[in-house]
Amino acid sequence: MNLRGGTTFSGPLRYELENYFPEAHYRKAIQTKEKEEEGELLPDGGTQYYWSGEQGVLYHSETGEDTVDPFFGSIEQAERYLENQADLHGQEQYENLVLRKSGNRKVMEATEVLTQQAGLDQW
């Protein structure tokens, strides 16, 4: 609400509802930001998942590559990897892990995956 008027040329005092949307200001700010970051914007490749726990992130390596990678492209890939690691090295060290989405958002806990694997979810 704005108070207007009160002078001989603007008329009597009155309240007016003003719907101000600074579209020109937003457009200018976006264009300025685009110019500043030109060539620096990279696609994120979609949502990625990773296992993390108190002792850090669970890493895995792709076959034939020298790089270590903590990310999985889907929940199913992450579950399969965790199940395989639990079969090879024992379930106890993986039980406290949490599956997270890129951006550090929790998806599920490892105990859910490991109990499904053991068939305990059917009790």
mmCIF file of C-alpha atoms in Angstrom:
data_model
loop_
_atom_site.group_PDB
_atom_site.id
_atom_site.type_symbol
_atom_site.label_atom_id
_atom_site.label_comp_id
_atom_site.label_asym_id
_atom_site.label_seq_id
_atom_site.Cartn_x
_atom_site.Cartn_y
_atom_site.Cartn_z
ATOM 1 C CA MET A 1 0.000 0.000 0.000
ATOM 2 C CA ASN A 2 1.183 3.477 -0.799
ATOM 3 C CA LEU A 3 -0.067 6.807 0.445
ATOM 4 C CA ARG A 4 -0.541 9.227 -2.448
ATOM 5 C CA GLY A 5 -1.769 12.741 -2.957
ATOM 6 C CA GLY A 6 -2.028 15.578 -0.495
ATOM 7 C CA THR A 7 -1.049 18.376 -2.848
ATOM 8 C CA THR A 8 -3.087 20.651 -5.044
ATOM 9 C CA PHE A 9 -1.872 18.997 -8.260
ATOM 10 C CA SER A 10 -1.961 15.342 -7.031
ATOM 11 C CA GLY A 11 -5.376 15.423 -5.401
ATOM 12 C CA PRO A 12 -6.565 14.366 -1.950
ATOM 13 C CA LEU A 13 -4.689 11.892 0.245
ATOM 14 C CA ARG A 14 -5.485 8.301 -0.663
ATOM 15 C CA TYR A 15 -4.118 4.766 -0.278
ATOM 16 C CA GLU A 16 -3.321 2.834 -3.445
ATOM 17 C CA LEU A 17 -2.359 -0.766 -3.834
ATOM 18 C CA GLU A 18 0.823 -0.970 -5.852
ATOM 19 C CA ASN A 19 1.803 -4.245 -7.444
ATOM 20 C CA TYR A 20 5.473 -3.638 -8.092
ATOM 21 C CA PHE A 21 7.399 -6.393 -9.843
ATOM 22 C CA PRO A 22 10.927 -5.329 -10.757
ATOM 23 C CA GLU A 23 11.204 -7.537 -13.841
ATOM 24 C CA ALA A 24 13.678 -5.194 -15.500
ATOM 25 C CA HIS A 25 15.941 -5.350 -12.439
ATOM 26 C CA TYR A 26 15.810 -9.162 -12.361
ATOM 27 C CA ARG A 27 16.489 -9.425 -16.087
ATOM 28 C CA LYS A 28 19.500 -7.096 -15.795
ATOM 29 C CA ALA A 29 20.916 -9.031 -12.811
ATOM 30 C CA ILE A 30 20.563 -12.355 -14.656
ATOM 31 C CA GLN A 31 22.253 -11.001 -17.763
ATOM 32 C CA THR A 32 25.106 -9.578 -15.684
ATOM 33 C CA LYS A 33 25.584 -12.917 -13.900
ATOM 34 C CA GLU A 34 25.547 -14.827 -17.192
ATOM 35 C CA LYS A 35 28.278 -12.569 -18.576
ATOM 36 C CA GLU A 36 30.408 -13.048 -15.442
ATOM 37 C CA GLU A 37 30.126 -16.848 -15.512
ATOM 38 C CA GLU A 38 30.200 -17.338 -19.273
ATOM 39 C CA GLY A 39 31.864 -20.651 -20.102
ATOM 40 C CA GLU A 40 32.006 -21.781 -16.463
ATOM 41 C CA LEU A 41 28.618 -23.481 -16.204
ATOM 42 C CA LEU A 42 28.800 -27.268 -16.385
ATOM 43 C CA PRO A 43 25.916 -29.735 -16.398
ATOM 44 C CA ASP A 44 25.610 -31.819 -13.234
ATOM 45 C CA GLY A 45 25.049 -35.141 -15.010
ATOM 46 C CA GLY A 46 21.860 -35.803 -13.105
ATOM 47 C CA THR A 47 21.342 -37.073 -9.587
ATOM 48 C CA GLN A 48 24.108 -39.219 -8.182
ATOM 49 C CA TYR A 49 24.195 -41.335 -5.038
ATOM 50 C CA TYR A 50 26.963 -42.268 -2.591
ATOM 51 C CA TRP A 51 27.380 -44.246 0.630
ATOM 52 C CA SER A 52 28.736 -42.333 3.618
ATOM 53 C CA GLY A 53 29.324 -43.116 7.259
ATOM 54 C CA GLU A 54 31.240 -42.024 10.329
ATOM 55 C CA GLN A 55 34.540 -43.049 8.763
ATOM 56 C CA GLY A 56 33.959 -41.267 5.455
ATOM 57 C CA VAL A 57 32.642 -42.144 2.022
ATOM 58 C CA LEU A 58 32.620 -45.659 0.531
ATOM 59 C CA TYR A 59 34.614 -45.467 -2.706
ATOM 60 C CA HIS A 60 34.659 -47.885 -5.624
ATOM 61 C CA SER A 61 36.803 -48.016 -8.756
ATOM 62 C CA GLU A 62 35.576 -48.678 -12.237
ATOM 63 C CA THR A 63 37.300 -51.552 -14.076
ATOM 64 C CA GLY A 64 40.127 -50.398 -16.314
ATOM 65 C CA GLU A 65 40.327 -46.909 -14.841
ATOM 66 C CA ASP A 66 42.786 -45.458 -12.355
ATOM 67 C CA THR A 67 40.294 -43.086 -10.789
ATOM 68 C CA VAL A 68 38.358 -43.698 -7.603
ATOM 69 C CA ASP A 69 34.670 -42.907 -7.750
ATOM 70 C CA PRO A 70 32.180 -42.686 -4.854
ATOM 71 C CA PHE A 71 29.122 -42.018 -7.045
ATOM 72 C CA PHE A 72 26.463 -44.344 -8.422
ATOM 73 C CA GLY A 73 24.014 -43.456 -11.168
ATOM 74 C CA SER A 74 21.032 -45.112 -9.488
ATOM 75 C CA ILE A 75 19.871 -46.474 -6.156
ATOM 76 C CA GLU A 76 19.899 -50.003 -7.585
ATOM 77 C CA GLN A 77 23.608 -49.731 -8.527
ATOM 78 C CA ALA A 78 24.448 -48.454 -5.053
ATOM 79 C CA GLU A 79 22.484 -51.296 -3.419
ATOM 80 C CA ARG A 80 24.166 -53.947 -5.593
ATOM 81 C CA TYR A 81 27.625 -52.604 -4.781
ATOM 82 C CA LEU A 82 26.918 -52.534 -1.042
ATOM 83 C CA GLU A 83 25.524 -56.077 -1.095
ATOM 84 C CA ASN A 84 28.612 -57.344 -2.958
ATOM 85 C CA GLN A 85 30.972 -55.630 -0.532
ATOM 86 C CA ALA A 86 29.062 -57.024 2.456
ATOM 87 C CA ASP A 87 29.307 -60.543 0.979
ATOM 88 C CA LEU A 88 33.064 -60.178 0.435
ATOM 89 C CA HIS A 89 34.122 -58.385 3.616
ATOM 90 C CA GLY A 90 31.378 -58.987 6.175
ATOM 91 C CA GLN A 91 28.218 -57.100 6.891
ATOM 92 C CA GLU A 92 29.241 -55.438 10.178
ATOM 93 C CA GLN A 93 31.460 -52.731 8.701
ATOM 94 C CA TYR A 94 28.751 -51.563 6.281
ATOM 95 C CA GLU A 95 25.721 -51.489 8.569
ATOM 96 C CA ASN A 96 26.089 -47.858 9.674
ATOM 97 C CA LEU A 97 26.396 -46.401 6.180
ATOM 98 C CA VAL A 98 23.769 -44.059 4.768
ATOM 99 C CA LEU A 99 22.929 -43.664 1.071
ATOM 100 C CA ARG A 100 22.856 -39.995 0.150
ATOM 101 C CA LYS A 101 21.901 -38.031 -2.945
ATOM 102 C CA SER A 102 24.228 -35.461 -4.401
ATOM 103 C CA GLY A 103 23.612 -32.395 -2.288
ATOM 104 C CA ASN A 104 23.963 -34.513 0.891
ATOM 105 C CA ARG A 105 20.298 -35.547 1.117
ATOM 106 C CA LYS A 106 19.677 -38.864 2.879
ATOM 107 C CA VAL A 107 17.965 -41.555 0.806
ATOM 108 C CA MET A 108 18.182 -44.730 2.920
ATOM 109 C CA GLU A 109 20.284 -46.550 5.487
ATOM 110 C CA ALA A 110 22.495 -49.540 4.758
ATOM 111 C CA THR A 111 20.644 -51.703 7.264
ATOM 112 C CA GLU A 112 17.595 -51.591 4.975
ATOM 113 C CA VAL A 113 19.621 -52.995 2.072
ATOM 114 C CA LEU A 114 21.481 -55.559 4.126
ATOM 115 C CA THR A 115 18.348 -56.914 5.829
ATOM 116 C CA GLN A 116 16.623 -57.234 2.462
ATOM 117 C CA GLN A 117 19.622 -59.159 1.178
ATOM 118 C CA ALA A 118 19.499 -61.575 4.099
ATOM 119 C CA GLY A 119 15.753 -62.098 3.641
ATOM 120 C CA LEU A 120 15.010 -60.682 7.088
ATOM 121 C CA ASP A 121 12.506 -58.186 5.722
ATOM 122 C CA GLN A 122 10.028 -61.048 5.209
ATOM 123 C CA TRP A 123 9.669 -61.850 8.921
#
